[in-house]
Short mmCIF file of C-alpha atoms in Angstrom, two decimals:
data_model
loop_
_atom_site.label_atom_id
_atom_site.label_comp_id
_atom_site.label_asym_id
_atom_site.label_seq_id
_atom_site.Cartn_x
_atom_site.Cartn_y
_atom_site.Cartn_z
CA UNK A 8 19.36 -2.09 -11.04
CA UNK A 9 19.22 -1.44 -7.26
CA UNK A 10 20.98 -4.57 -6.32
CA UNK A 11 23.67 -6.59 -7.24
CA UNK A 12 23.87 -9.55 -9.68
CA UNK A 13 24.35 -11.73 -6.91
CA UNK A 14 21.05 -10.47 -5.28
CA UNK A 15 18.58 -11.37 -7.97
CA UNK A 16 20.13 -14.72 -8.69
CA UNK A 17 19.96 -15.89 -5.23
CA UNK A 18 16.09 -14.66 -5.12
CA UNK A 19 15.36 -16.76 -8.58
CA UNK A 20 17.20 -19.51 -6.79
CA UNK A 21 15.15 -19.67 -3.40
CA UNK A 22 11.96 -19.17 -5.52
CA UNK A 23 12.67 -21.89 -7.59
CA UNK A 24 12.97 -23.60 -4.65
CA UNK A 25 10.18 -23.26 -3.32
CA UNK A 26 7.92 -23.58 -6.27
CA UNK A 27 9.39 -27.14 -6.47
CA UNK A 28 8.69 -27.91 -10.62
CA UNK A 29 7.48 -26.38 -13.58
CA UNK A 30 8.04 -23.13 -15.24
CA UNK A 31 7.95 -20.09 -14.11
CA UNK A 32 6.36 -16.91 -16.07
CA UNK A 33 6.82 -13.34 -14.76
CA UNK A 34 5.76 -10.89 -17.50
CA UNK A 35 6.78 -6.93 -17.01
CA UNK A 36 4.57 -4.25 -17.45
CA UNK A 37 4.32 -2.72 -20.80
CA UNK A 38 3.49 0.84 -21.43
CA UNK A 39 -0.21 1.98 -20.61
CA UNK A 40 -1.92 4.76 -22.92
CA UNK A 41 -3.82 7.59 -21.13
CA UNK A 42 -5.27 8.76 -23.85
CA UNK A 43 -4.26 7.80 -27.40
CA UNK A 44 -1.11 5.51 -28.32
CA UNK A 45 2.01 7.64 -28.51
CA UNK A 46 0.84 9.72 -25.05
CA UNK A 47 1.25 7.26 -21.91
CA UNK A 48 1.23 7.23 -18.55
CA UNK A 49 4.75 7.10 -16.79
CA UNK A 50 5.92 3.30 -16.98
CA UNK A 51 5.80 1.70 -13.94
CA UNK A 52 7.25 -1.50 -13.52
CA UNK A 53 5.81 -4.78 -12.05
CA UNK A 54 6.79 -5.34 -8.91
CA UNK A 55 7.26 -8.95 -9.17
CA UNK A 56 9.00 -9.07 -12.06
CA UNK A 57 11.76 -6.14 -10.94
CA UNK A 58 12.34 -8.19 -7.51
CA UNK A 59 13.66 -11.10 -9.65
CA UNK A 60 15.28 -9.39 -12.51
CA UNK A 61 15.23 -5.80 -11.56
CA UNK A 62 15.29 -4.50 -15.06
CA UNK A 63 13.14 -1.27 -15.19
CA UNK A 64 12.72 -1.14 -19.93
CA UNK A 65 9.22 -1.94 -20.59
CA UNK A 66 8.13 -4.95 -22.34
CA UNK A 67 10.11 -7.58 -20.80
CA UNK A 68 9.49 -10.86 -19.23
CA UNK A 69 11.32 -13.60 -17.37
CA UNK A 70 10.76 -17.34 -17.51
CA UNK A 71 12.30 -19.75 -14.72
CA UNK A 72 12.52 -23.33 -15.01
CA UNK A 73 12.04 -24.93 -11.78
CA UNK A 74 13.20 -28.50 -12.83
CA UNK A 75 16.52 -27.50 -14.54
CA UNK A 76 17.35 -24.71 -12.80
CA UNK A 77 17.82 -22.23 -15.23
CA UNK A 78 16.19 -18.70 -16.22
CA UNK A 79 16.21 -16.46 -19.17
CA UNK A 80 15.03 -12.87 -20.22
CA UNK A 81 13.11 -12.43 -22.71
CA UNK A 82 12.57 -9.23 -24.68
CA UNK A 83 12.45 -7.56 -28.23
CA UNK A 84 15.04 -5.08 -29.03
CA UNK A 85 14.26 -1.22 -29.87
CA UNK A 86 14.53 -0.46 -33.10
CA UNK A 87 16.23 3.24 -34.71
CA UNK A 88 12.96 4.88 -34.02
CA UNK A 89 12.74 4.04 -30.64
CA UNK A 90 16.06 5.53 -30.49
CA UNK A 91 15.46 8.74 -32.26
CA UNK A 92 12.50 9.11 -29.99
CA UNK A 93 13.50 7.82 -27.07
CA UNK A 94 17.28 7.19 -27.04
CA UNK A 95 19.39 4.03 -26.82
CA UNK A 96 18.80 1.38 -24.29
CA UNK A 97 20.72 -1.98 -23.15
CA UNK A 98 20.09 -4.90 -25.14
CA UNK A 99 18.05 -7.49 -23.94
CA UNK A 100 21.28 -10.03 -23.90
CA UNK A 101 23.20 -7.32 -21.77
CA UNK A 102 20.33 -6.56 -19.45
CA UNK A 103 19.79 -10.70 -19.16
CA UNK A 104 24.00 -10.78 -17.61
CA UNK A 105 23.51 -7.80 -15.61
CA UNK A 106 20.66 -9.23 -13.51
CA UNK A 107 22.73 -12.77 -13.60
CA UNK A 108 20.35 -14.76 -16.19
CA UNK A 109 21.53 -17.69 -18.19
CA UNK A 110 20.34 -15.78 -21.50
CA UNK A 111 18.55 -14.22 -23.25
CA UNK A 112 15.34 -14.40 -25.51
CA UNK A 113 12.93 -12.83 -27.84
CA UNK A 114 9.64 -12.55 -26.85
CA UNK A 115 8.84 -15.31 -29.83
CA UNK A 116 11.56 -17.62 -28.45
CA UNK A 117 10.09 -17.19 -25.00
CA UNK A 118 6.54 -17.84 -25.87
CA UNK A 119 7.48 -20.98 -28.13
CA UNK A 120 9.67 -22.32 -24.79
CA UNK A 121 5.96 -21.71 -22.58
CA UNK A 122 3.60 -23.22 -25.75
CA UNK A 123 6.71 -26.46 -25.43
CA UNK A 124 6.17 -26.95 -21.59
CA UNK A 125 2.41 -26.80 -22.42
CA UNK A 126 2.65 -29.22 -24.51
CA UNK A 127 5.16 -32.02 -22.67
CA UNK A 128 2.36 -31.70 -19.48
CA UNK A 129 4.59 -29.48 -17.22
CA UNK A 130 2.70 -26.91 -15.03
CA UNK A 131 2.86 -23.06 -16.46
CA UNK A 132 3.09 -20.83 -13.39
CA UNK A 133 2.03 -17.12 -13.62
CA UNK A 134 0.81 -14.71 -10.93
CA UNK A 135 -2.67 -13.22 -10.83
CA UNK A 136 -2.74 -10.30 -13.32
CA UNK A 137 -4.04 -6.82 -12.85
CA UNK A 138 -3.37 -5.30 -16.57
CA UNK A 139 -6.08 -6.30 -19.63
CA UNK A 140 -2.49 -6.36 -22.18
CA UNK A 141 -0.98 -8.86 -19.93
CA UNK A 142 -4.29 -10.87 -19.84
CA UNK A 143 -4.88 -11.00 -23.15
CA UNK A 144 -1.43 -11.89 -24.13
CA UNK A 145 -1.87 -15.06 -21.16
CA UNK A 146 -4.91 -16.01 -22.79
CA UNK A 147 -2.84 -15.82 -26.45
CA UNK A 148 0.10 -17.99 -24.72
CA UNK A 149 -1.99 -20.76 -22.44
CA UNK A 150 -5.34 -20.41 -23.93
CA UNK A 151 -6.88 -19.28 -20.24
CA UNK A 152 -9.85 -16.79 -20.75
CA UNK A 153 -9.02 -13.36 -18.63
CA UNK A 154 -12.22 -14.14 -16.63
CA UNK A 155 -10.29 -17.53 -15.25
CA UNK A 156 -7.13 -16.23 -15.02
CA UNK A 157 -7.07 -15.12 -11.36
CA UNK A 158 -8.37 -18.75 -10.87
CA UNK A 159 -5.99 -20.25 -12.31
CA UNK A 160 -2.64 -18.64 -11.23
CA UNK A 161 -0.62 -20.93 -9.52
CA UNK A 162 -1.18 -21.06 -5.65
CA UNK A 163 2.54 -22.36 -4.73
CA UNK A 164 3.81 -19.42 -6.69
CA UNK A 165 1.66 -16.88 -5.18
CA UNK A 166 2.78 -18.25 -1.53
CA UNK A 167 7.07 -18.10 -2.71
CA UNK A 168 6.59 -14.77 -3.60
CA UNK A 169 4.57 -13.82 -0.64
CA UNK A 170 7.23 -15.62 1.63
CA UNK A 171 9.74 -13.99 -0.13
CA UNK A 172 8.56 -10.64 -0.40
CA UNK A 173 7.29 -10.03 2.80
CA UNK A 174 10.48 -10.02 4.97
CA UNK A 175 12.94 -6.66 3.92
CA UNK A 176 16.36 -6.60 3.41
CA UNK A 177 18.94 -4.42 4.66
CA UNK A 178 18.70 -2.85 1.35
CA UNK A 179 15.05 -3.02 1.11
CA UNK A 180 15.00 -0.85 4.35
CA UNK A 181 17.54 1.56 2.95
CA UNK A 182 15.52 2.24 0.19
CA UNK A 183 12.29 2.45 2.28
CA UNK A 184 13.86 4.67 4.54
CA UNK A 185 14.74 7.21 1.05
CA UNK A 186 10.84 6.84 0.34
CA UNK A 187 10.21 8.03 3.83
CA UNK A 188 12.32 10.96 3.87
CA UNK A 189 10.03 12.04 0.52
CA UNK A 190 7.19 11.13 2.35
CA UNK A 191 8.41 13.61 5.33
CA UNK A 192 8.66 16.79 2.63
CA UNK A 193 5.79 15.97 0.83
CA UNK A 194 3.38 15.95 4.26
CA UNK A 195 5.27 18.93 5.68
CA UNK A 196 4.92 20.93 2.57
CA UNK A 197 1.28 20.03 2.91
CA UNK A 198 1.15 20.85 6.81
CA UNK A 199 2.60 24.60 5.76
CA UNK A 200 0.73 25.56 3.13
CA UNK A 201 -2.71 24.11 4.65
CA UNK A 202 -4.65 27.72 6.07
CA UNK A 203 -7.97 29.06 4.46
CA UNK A 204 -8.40 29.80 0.87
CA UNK A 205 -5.42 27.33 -0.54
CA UNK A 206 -7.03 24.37 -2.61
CA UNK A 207 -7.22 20.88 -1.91
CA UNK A 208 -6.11 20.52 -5.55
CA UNK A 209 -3.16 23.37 -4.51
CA UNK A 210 -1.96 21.08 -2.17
CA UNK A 211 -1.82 17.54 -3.93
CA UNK A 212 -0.73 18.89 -6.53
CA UNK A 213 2.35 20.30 -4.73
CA UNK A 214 2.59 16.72 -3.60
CA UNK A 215 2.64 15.44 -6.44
CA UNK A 216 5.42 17.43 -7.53
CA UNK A 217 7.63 16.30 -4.76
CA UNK A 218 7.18 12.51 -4.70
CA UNK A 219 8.17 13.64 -9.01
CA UNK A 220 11.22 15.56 -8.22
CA UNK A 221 12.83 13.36 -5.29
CA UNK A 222 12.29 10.25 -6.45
CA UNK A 223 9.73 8.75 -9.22
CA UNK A 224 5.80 9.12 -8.46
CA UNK A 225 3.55 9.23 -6.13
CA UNK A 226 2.80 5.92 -4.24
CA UNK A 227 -0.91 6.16 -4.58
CA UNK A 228 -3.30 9.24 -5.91
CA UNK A 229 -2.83 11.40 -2.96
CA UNK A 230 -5.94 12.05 -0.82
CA UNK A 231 -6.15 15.66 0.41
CA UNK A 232 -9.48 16.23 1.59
CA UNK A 233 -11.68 18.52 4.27
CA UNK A 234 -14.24 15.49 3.95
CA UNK A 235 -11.95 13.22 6.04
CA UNK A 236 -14.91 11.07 6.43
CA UNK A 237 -14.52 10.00 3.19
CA UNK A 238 -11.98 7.28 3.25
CA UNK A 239 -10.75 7.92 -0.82
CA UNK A 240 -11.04 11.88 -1.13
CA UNK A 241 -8.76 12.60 -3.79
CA UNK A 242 -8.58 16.79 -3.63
CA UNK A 243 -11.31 18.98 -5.01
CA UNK A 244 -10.99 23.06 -6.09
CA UNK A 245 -12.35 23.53 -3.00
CA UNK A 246 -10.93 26.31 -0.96
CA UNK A 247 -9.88 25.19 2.30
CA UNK A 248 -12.07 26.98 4.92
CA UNK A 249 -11.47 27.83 8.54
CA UNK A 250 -12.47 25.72 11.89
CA UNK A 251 -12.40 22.22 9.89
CA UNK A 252 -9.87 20.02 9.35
CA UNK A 253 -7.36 18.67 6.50
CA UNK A 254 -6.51 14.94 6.11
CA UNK A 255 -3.67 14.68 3.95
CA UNK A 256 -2.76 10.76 3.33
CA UNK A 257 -0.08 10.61 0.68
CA UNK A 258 3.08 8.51 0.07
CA UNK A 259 6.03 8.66 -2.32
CA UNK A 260 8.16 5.90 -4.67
CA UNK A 261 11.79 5.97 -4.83
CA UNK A 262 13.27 5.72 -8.39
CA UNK A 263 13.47 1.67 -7.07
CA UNK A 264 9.66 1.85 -6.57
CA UNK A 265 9.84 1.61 -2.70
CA UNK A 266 7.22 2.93 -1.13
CA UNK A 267 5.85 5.48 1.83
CA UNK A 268 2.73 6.11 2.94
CA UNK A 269 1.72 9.10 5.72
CA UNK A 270 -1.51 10.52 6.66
CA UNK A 271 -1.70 13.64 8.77
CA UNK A 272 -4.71 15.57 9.65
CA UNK A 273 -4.60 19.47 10.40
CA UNK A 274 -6.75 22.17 11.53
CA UNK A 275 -6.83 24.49 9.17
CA UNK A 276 -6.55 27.63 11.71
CA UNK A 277 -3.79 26.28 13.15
CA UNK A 278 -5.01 25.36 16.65
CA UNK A 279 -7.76 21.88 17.35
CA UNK A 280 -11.01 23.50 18.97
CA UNK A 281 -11.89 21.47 21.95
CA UNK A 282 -13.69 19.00 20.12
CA UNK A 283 -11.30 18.43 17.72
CA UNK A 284 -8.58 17.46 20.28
CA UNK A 285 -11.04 15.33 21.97
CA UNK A 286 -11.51 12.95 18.87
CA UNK A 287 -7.89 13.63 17.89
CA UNK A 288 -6.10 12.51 21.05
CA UNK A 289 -8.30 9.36 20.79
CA UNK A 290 -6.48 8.68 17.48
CA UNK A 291 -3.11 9.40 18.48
CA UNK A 292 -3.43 7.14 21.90
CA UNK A 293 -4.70 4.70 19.09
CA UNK A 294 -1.70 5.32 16.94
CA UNK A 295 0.97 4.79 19.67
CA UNK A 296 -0.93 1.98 21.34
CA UNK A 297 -0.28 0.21 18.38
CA UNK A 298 3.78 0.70 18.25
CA UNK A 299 3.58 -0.98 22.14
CA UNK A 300 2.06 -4.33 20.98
CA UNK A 301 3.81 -4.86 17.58
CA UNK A 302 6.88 -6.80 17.91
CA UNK A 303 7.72 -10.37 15.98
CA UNK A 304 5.25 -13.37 17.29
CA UNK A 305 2.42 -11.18 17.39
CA UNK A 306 -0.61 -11.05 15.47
CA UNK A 307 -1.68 -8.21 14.04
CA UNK A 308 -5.10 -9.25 14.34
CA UNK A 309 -4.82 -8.80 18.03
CA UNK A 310 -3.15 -5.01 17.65
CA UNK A 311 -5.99 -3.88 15.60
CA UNK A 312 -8.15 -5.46 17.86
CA UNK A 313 -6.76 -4.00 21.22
CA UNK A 314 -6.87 -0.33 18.70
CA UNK A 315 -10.62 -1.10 18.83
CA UNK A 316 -11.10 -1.91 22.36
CA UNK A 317 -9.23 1.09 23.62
CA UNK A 318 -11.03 3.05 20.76
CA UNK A 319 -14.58 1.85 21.79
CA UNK A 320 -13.37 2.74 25.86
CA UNK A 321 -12.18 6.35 25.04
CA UNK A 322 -15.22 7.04 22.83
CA UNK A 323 -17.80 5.69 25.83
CA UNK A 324 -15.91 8.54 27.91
CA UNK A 325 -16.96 11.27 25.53
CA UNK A 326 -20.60 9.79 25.38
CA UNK A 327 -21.02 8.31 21.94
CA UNK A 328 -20.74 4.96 22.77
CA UNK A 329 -22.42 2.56 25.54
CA UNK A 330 -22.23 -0.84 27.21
CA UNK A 331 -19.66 -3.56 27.73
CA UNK A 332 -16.45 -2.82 26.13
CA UNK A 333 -15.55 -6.21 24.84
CA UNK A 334 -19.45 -6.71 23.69
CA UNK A 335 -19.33 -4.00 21.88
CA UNK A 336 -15.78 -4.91 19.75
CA UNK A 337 -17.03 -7.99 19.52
CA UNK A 338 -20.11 -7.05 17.74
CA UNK A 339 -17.95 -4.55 15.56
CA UNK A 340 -20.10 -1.39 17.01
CA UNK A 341 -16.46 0.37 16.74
CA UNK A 342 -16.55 -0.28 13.06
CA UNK A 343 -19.13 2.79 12.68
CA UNK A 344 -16.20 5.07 13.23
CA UNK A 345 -13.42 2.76 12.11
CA UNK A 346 -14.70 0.55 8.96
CA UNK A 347 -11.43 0.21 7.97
CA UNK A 348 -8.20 -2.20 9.48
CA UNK A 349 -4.96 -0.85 11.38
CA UNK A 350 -2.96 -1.05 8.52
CA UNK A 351 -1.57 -3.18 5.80
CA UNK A 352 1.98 -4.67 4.64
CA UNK A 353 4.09 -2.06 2.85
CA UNK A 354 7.06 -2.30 0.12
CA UNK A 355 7.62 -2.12 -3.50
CA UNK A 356 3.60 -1.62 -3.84
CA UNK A 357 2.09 0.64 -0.87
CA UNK A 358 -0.29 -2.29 -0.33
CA UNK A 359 2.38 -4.57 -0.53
CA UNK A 360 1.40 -7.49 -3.16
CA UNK A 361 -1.85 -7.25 -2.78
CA UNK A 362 -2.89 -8.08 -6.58
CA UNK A 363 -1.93 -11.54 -5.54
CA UNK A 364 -4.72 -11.73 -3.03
CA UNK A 365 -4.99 -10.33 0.29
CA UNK A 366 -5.62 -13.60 2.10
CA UNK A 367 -2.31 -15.16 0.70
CA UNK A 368 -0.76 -12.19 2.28
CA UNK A 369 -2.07 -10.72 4.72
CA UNK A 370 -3.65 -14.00 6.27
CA UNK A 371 -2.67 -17.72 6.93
CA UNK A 372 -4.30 -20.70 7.97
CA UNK A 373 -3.82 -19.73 11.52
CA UNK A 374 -5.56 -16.60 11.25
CA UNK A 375 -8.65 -16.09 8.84
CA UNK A 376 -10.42 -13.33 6.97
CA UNK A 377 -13.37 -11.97 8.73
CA UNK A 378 -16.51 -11.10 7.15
CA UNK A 379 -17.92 -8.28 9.87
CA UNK A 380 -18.10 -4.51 8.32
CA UNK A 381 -15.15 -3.08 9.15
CA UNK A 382 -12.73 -5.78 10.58
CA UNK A 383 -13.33 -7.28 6.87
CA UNK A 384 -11.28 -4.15 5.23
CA UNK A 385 -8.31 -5.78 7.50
CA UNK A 386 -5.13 -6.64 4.85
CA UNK A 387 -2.82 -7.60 7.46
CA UNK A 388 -3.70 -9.36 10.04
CA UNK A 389 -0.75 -12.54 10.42
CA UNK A 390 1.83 -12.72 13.06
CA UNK A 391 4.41 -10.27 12.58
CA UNK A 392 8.27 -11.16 11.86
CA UNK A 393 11.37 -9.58 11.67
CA UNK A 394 11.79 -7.55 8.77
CA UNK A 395 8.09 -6.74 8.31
CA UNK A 396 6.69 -3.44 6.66
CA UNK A 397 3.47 -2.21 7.93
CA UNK A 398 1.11 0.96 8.40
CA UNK A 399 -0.15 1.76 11.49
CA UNK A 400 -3.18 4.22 10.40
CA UNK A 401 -6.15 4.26 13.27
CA UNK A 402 -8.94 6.89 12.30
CA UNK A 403 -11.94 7.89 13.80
CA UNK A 404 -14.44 8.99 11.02
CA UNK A 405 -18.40 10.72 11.07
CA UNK A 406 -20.03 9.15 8.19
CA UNK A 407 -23.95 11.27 8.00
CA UNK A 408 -25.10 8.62 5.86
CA UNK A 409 -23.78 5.29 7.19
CA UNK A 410 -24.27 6.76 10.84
CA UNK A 411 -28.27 7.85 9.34
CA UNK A 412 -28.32 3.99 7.77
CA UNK A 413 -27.79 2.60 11.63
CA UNK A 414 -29.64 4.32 12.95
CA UNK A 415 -32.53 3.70 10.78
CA UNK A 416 -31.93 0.11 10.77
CA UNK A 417 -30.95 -0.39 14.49
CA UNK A 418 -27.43 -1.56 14.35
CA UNK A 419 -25.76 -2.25 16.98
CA UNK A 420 -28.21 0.55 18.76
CA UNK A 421 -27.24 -0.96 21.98
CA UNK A 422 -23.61 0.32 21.87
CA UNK A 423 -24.34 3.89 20.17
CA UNK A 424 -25.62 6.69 21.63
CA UNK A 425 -26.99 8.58 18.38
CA UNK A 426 -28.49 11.48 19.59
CA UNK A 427 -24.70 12.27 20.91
CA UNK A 428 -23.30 10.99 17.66
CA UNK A 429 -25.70 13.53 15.63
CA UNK A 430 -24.37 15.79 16.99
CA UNK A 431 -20.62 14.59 14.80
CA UNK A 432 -22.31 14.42 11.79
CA UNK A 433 -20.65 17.51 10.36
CA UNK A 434 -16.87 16.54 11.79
CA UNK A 435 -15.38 14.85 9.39
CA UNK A 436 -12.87 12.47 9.98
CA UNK A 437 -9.42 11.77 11.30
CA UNK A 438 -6.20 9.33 10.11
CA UNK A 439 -2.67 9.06 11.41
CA UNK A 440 -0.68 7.13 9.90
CA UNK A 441 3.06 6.18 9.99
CA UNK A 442 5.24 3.13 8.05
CA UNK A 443 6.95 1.05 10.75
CA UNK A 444 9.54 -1.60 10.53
CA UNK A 445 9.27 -4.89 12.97
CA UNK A 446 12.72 -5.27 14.93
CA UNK A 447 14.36 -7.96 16.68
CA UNK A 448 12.34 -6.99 19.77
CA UNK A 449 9.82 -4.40 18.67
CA UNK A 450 9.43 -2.02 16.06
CA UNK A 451 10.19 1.25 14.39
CA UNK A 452 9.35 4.44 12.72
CA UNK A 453 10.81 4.57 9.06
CA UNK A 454 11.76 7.98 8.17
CA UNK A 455 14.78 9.36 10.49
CA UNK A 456 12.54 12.90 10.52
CA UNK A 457 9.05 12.33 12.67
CA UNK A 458 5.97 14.33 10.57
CA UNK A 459 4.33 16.05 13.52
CA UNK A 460 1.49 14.48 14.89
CA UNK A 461 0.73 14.77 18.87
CA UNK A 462 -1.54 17.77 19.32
CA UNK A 463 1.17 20.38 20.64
CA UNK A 464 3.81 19.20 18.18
CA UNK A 465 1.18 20.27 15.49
CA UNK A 466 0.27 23.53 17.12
CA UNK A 467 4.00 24.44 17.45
CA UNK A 468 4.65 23.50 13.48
CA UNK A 469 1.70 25.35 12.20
CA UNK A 470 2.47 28.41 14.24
CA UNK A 471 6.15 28.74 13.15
CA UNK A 472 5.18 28.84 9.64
CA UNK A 473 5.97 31.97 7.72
CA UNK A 474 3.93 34.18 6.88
#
């Protein structure tokens, strides 16, 4: 476990407390085949389930009653030929006092103590789930088809963990902080071996390798892509050619399953042509406007939103946009080069709990959801407190067939000059993207080693490469 007893009891406790009654399900994560039984992917824990019991063994689950006050383990011991195979493990009664639980329990036990509370009337609480097992076994335990079970997962759950998830701990930081320092190989490596002729595939799959030997996987399949304009462009064969440019956007877990998440973007030849800096100093001004205006009280909502306004100013300088600045946010004409948000919350997932629904936590009743291309890809957007995790990733992005799909249908024509914006169409696209902690008084960088991104920075790194 990462933390002490002490830790994980006093996290049951407050969620108990603020779930109020009823029982409490967390299921783990089982193993997941990739492509027949006995050949699976690398277990990965939930992330729910590890913050409260922080037991990593597959096949687990925990069960908290909020009226008595008390919480048990559950789990099936390994048998000798999971320990020929695989080698001995804890047993479930032993992992149950390590993490501070009253007891333990066999899966059977634990499902007869759920199908009990069912029974007496008391409210079942589970979290919304993302794996088919896990759904099917719900459906098996409470009779809820998988179709209804995001519907039905308990809402004052949801919000505890949210609430209690959301703000880091000392510890939490530490451990973000190791994820960073991965993160800072894994997108120098990248930023050295990027020149003409490697493969995009070369290059995330050096990656790869490096989130695997420093700490346990990637965060997220890496995106290494010339086509920067797509948002998701996992890496091709495709030899990396001269003049264009590399977007890199790949993160790291810790053996703890904190996370990182970086995206660079670098010219290929080692210097920006003109046009490139143009776009690219856009992005950084972007980038850093954004670590001005975060600091606790403020809404994120209004950071991405000043991103945009100084976005849409800087790119009416260069000719591709037109008309009142404020009009023109307002209208989400930006969102053609940005139809994506600032950033998003960051911790033991790299979009931090965001199988429990993004408007639980990235919104409140204060600030809403917004339904306009582009600001509607926005995960964060709440006031920002102490102890926050979030991405600050502006882009700027030439999309030929969304900017050919506005044009055709007249969107937002009066704020976009196409004929310059043609003209792009064979760019690209660029991200930068850095994890930063909300202080006291501002915020933070995590990582104690920056991953170059202002243009001469870049230059200075690519051109003291050997070789």
């Amino acid at each position: 476990m990462l933390f002490d007893k002490q830790t994980y009891v006093e996290r049951r406790n407050r969620l108990r407390q603020l779930v109020g009654s009823g029982l409490i399900v967390l299921p783990g994560n089982n193993d997941s085949p990739l492509n027949y039984p006995a050949n699976t992917y690398k277990f990965r824990q939930d992330s729910s389930f590890l913050y409260f019991f922080g037991q990593q063994r597959n096949g687990l689950a925990g069960v908290l009653d909020a009226d008595s006050g008390e919480d048990w383990l559950a789990g099936d011991e390994i048998d000798i030929d999971d320990i020929v195979w695989f080698g001995s493990v804890h047993s479930v009664k032993a992992m149950a006092e390590e993490c501070g639980a009253a007891c333990s329990l066999s899966m059977g036990q634990m499902e007869e103590k759920v199908r009990q509370a069912v029974a007496q009337g008391r409210k079942v609480h589970f979290l919304p789930p993302y794996r088919h097992d896990t759904q099917i076994w719900l459906m098996d335990l409470l009779g809820i088809h998988p179709s209804k079970q995001r519907e039905a997962a308990s809402v004052p759950l949801i919000k505890a963990v949210v609430q209690l998830r959301s703000v880091k701990s000392a510890g939490e930081i530490e451990e973000l902080e190791r994820a960073a320092r991965i993160g800072y190989e894994m997108h120098t490596t990248a930023m050295r071996l990027c020149r003409p002729g490697v493969t995009e595939q070369y290059i995330g799959g050096m990656l790869d390798g490096i989130a695997s030997a420093y700490g346990c996987i990637t965060s997220f399949q890496s995106i290494v892509s010339m086509h920067g304009e797509i948002l998701h462009g996992y890496p091709s064969p495709r030899p990396l050619e001269a003049g264009r440019l590399l977007l890199c956007d790949a993160g790291a877990e810790t053996n703890h399953n904190y996370c990182s998440d970086h995206t660079r973007t670098t010219p290929i030849s080692g210097k920006f042509t003109q046009k490139q800096k143009e776009i690219y100093q856009i992005v950084v001004d972007c980038h850093d406007l954004a670590l001005t205006h975060a600091k606790p009280g403020v809404r994120w909502w209004d950071v991405h939103m000043a991103v945009c306004t100084l976005m849409t100013e800087r790119l009416k300088e260069l000719g591709l946009m037109k008309g009142d600045t404020q009009e023109a946010v307002q209208a989400g004409a930006h969102a053609l080069f940005l139809p994506h948000g600032l950033g998003h919350m960051m911790g033991m997932d790299v979009h931090d709990m965001e199988g429990l629904g993004q408007t639980y936590v990235g919104y409140d009743n204060e600030t809403r959801p917004s339904s306009q291309f582009g600001t509607a890809s926005l995960r964060f957007a709440r006031r920002l407190e102490e102890g926050h995790v979030v991405t600050d990733e502006p882009g700027i992005y030439f999309i030929p067939d969304l900017i050919d799909l506005w044009r055709r249908e007249g969107t937002n024509a009066q704020f976009l000059n196409f004929d310059a914006i043609e003209h792009y169409k064979d760019f690209g696209g660029i991200r930068i993207e850095d994890d930063v902690l909300v202080t006291k008084d501002g915020c933070r960088f995590l990582g104690k080693e920056r991953i170059p991104y202002h243009i001469a920075d870049v230059e200075a790194f690519l051109a003291a490469r050997e070789g």
